[in-house]
GROMACS .gro file of C-alpha atoms in nm:
model
  164
    1UNK     CA    1  -7.696   8.739  -2.367
    2UNK     CA    2  -7.491   8.762  -2.026
    3UNK     CA    3  -7.559   8.579  -1.702
    4UNK     CA    4  -7.449   8.695  -1.418
    5UNK     CA    5  -7.333   8.432  -1.145
    6UNK     CA    6  -7.336   8.539  -0.824
    7UNK     CA    7  -7.189   8.346  -0.577
    8UNK     CA    8  -7.211   8.368  -0.092
    9UNK     CA    9  -6.987   8.259   0.054
   10UNK     CA   10  -7.062   7.991   0.316
   11UNK     CA   11  -6.944   8.125   0.645
   12UNK     CA   12  -7.058   8.046   1.001
   13UNK     CA   13  -7.249   8.371   1.025
   14UNK     CA   14  -7.149   8.246   1.420
   15UNK     CA   15  -6.825   8.380   1.511
   16UNK     CA   16  -6.562   8.113   1.712
   17UNK     CA   17  -6.486   8.177   2.042
   18UNK     CA   18  -6.072   8.211   2.028
   19UNK     CA   19  -5.892   7.903   2.168
   20UNK     CA   20  -5.796   7.890   2.541
   21UNK     CA   21  -5.493   7.761   2.556
   22UNK     CA   22  -5.399   7.682   2.885
   23UNK     CA   23  -5.046   7.823   3.056
   24UNK     CA   24  -4.762   7.585   3.182
   25UNK     CA   25  -4.871   7.614   3.549
   26UNK     CA   26  -5.245   7.531   3.449
   27UNK     CA   27  -5.144   7.225   3.305
   28UNK     CA   28  -4.901   7.124   3.622
   29UNK     CA   29  -5.208   7.245   3.848
   30UNK     CA   30  -5.490   7.037   3.565
   31UNK     CA   31  -5.208   6.671   3.613
   32UNK     CA   32  -5.154   6.761   4.007
   33UNK     CA   33  -5.599   6.769   4.091
   34UNK     CA   34  -5.595   6.449   3.794
   35UNK     CA   35  -5.358   6.280   4.048
   36UNK     CA   36  -5.520   6.398   4.359
   37UNK     CA   37  -5.831   6.301   4.200
   38UNK     CA   38  -5.704   5.968   4.078
   39UNK     CA   39  -5.553   5.878   4.333
   40UNK     CA   40  -5.851   5.939   4.652
   41UNK     CA   41  -6.070   5.662   4.359
   42UNK     CA   42  -5.771   5.463   4.437
   43UNK     CA   43  -5.772   5.476   4.863
   44UNK     CA   44  -6.141   5.439   4.849
   45UNK     CA   45  -6.157   5.112   4.632
   46UNK     CA   46  -5.858   4.962   4.913
   47UNK     CA   47  -6.038   5.045   5.194
   48UNK     CA   48  -6.351   4.955   5.048
   49UNK     CA   49  -6.169   4.515   5.032
   50UNK     CA   50  -5.991   4.536   5.283
   51UNK     CA   51  -5.628   4.552   5.188
   52UNK     CA   52  -5.278   4.666   5.255
   53UNK     CA   53  -5.108   4.778   5.056
   54UNK     CA   54  -4.735   4.961   5.066
   55UNK     CA   55  -4.748   5.277   4.843
   56UNK     CA   56  -4.469   5.349   4.693
   57UNK     CA   57  -4.362   5.769   4.584
   58UNK     CA   58  -4.486   5.733   4.232
   59UNK     CA   59  -4.849   5.651   4.352
   60UNK     CA   60  -4.800   5.283   4.265
   61UNK     CA   61  -4.991   5.046   4.562
   62UNK     CA   62  -4.890   4.699   4.582
   63UNK     CA   63  -4.927   4.363   4.747
   64UNK     CA   64  -4.770   4.047   4.803
   65UNK     CA   65  -5.005   3.820   4.871
   66UNK     CA   66  -4.921   3.461   4.801
   67UNK     CA   67  -4.520   3.476   4.914
   68UNK     CA   68  -4.263   3.296   4.687
   69UNK     CA   69  -3.929   3.097   4.799
   70UNK     CA   70  -3.757   3.270   4.577
   71UNK     CA   71  -3.487   3.480   4.750
   72UNK     CA   72  -3.397   3.737   4.472
   73UNK     CA   73  -3.503   4.040   4.320
   74UNK     CA   74  -3.504   4.220   3.971
   75UNK     CA   75  -3.291   4.410   3.852
   76UNK     CA   76  -3.242   4.635   3.573
   77UNK     CA   77  -3.152   4.460   3.290
   78UNK     CA   78  -3.304   4.114   3.344
   79UNK     CA   79  -3.527   3.924   3.205
   80UNK     CA   80  -3.860   3.841   3.394
   81UNK     CA   81  -4.115   3.598   3.336
   82UNK     CA   82  -4.503   3.673   3.431
   83UNK     CA   83  -4.845   3.579   3.488
   84UNK     CA   84  -5.129   3.808   3.533
   85UNK     CA   85  -5.429   3.925   3.460
   86UNK     CA   86  -5.484   4.311   3.408
   87UNK     CA   87  -5.794   4.526   3.552
   88UNK     CA   88  -5.958   4.830   3.498
   89UNK     CA   89  -6.098   4.948   3.852
   90UNK     CA   90  -6.407   4.918   3.804
   91UNK     CA   91  -6.370   4.507   3.788
   92UNK     CA   92  -6.386   4.453   3.369
   93UNK     CA   93  -6.095   4.199   3.295
   94UNK     CA   94  -5.939   4.344   2.939
   95UNK     CA   95  -5.608   4.039   2.913
   96UNK     CA   96  -5.445   3.829   3.072
   97UNK     CA   97  -5.128   3.591   2.964
   98UNK     CA   98  -5.136   3.269   2.845
   99UNK     CA   99  -5.078   2.984   3.106
  100UNK     CA  100  -4.866   2.769   2.766
  101UNK     CA  101  -4.658   3.102   2.716
  102UNK     CA  102  -4.546   3.334   3.034
  103UNK     CA  103  -4.570   3.716   2.871
  104UNK     CA  104  -4.199   3.781   2.916
  105UNK     CA  105  -4.033   4.167   2.959
  106UNK     CA  106  -3.642   4.292   3.044
  107UNK     CA  107  -3.654   4.504   3.326
  108UNK     CA  108  -3.585   4.917   3.297
  109UNK     CA  109  -3.635   4.879   2.890
  110UNK     CA  110  -3.882   4.703   2.762
  111UNK     CA  111  -4.189   4.899   2.690
  112UNK     CA  112  -4.466   4.839   2.938
  113UNK     CA  113  -4.578   5.027   3.214
  114UNK     CA  114  -4.363   5.200   3.411
  115UNK     CA  115  -4.513   5.107   3.735
  116UNK     CA  116  -4.525   4.771   3.655
  117UNK     CA  117  -4.120   4.829   3.539
  118UNK     CA  118  -4.141   4.981   3.968
  119UNK     CA  119  -4.356   4.698   4.107
  120UNK     CA  120  -4.181   4.375   3.982
  121UNK     CA  121  -3.884   4.454   4.165
  122UNK     CA  122  -4.076   4.450   4.492
  123UNK     CA  123  -4.125   4.093   4.418
  124UNK     CA  124  -3.913   3.792   4.432
  125UNK     CA  125  -3.952   3.390   4.139
  126UNK     CA  126  -4.285   3.271   4.327
  127UNK     CA  127  -4.455   3.589   4.415
  128UNK     CA  128  -4.773   3.629   4.419
  129UNK     CA  129  -4.874   4.000   4.412
  130UNK     CA  130  -5.190   4.246   4.302
  131UNK     CA  131  -5.079   4.630   4.154
  132UNK     CA  132  -5.253   4.955   4.106
  133UNK     CA  133  -5.157   5.158   3.894
  134UNK     CA  134  -5.223   5.514   3.835
  135UNK     CA  135  -5.301   5.607   3.500
  136UNK     CA  136  -5.005   5.874   3.473
  137UNK     CA  137  -4.728   5.502   3.541
  138UNK     CA  138  -4.981   5.313   3.319
  139UNK     CA  139  -5.196   5.457   2.963
  140UNK     CA  140  -5.149   5.792   3.044
  141UNK     CA  141  -5.485   6.039   2.955
  142UNK     CA  142  -5.428   5.840   2.615
  143UNK     CA  143  -5.498   5.475   2.701
  144UNK     CA  144  -5.380   5.210   2.573
  145UNK     CA  145  -5.574   5.269   2.175
  146UNK     CA  146  -5.702   4.909   2.270
  147UNK     CA  147  -5.835   4.800   2.579
  148UNK     CA  148  -5.758   5.073   2.832
  149UNK     CA  149  -5.946   5.438   2.862
  150UNK     CA  150  -5.799   5.706   2.839
  151UNK     CA  151  -5.718   5.848   3.210
  152UNK     CA  152  -5.754   5.492   3.286
  153UNK     CA  153  -5.657   5.305   3.681
  154UNK     CA  154  -5.528   4.927   3.550
  155UNK     CA  155  -5.519   4.683   3.844
  156UNK     CA  156  -5.195   4.416   3.801
  157UNK     CA  157  -5.292   4.046   3.944
  158UNK     CA  158  -4.942   3.868   3.915
  159UNK     CA  159  -4.728   3.641   3.965
  160UNK     CA  160  -4.285   3.650   3.895
  161UNK     CA  161  -4.283   3.310   3.769
  162UNK     CA  162  -3.836   3.325   3.651
  163UNK     CA  163  -3.612   3.594   3.636
  164UNK     CA  164  -3.287   3.557   3.443
   0.00000   0.00000   0.00000
């Protein structure tokens, strides 16, 4: 007695569309569009609050709202000590430093947002400032894999405590 076993494939009956890969030019255009849309959202956010902020060529917005007594701006290789609160543009606070232990980083070298690296150089000791950092200067199109979603604008309320 013989047994005949028939195996049938489990293929999807619908053919899949080939995945379209964007050209370098298309990727650049898409990125420029995303930056433009985010920039418009930031401008509207600032306008609604009546803030008078400076804007850098990179897209960082900053405003010193309380001047300190310092005379020197941080430079490359300086260690800065800061107090900060970080929120998303929707107002949700996501990070903050503790009053007992200020945060610190080395200007130009530590792994902090490039927008923060840029913005800290405008401050002097004791300055309190707001910095609005667009996604491309913050955590980019991936987020921080924790509390900052992908493509998020972040807002720093920051005080420069000391420069060493």
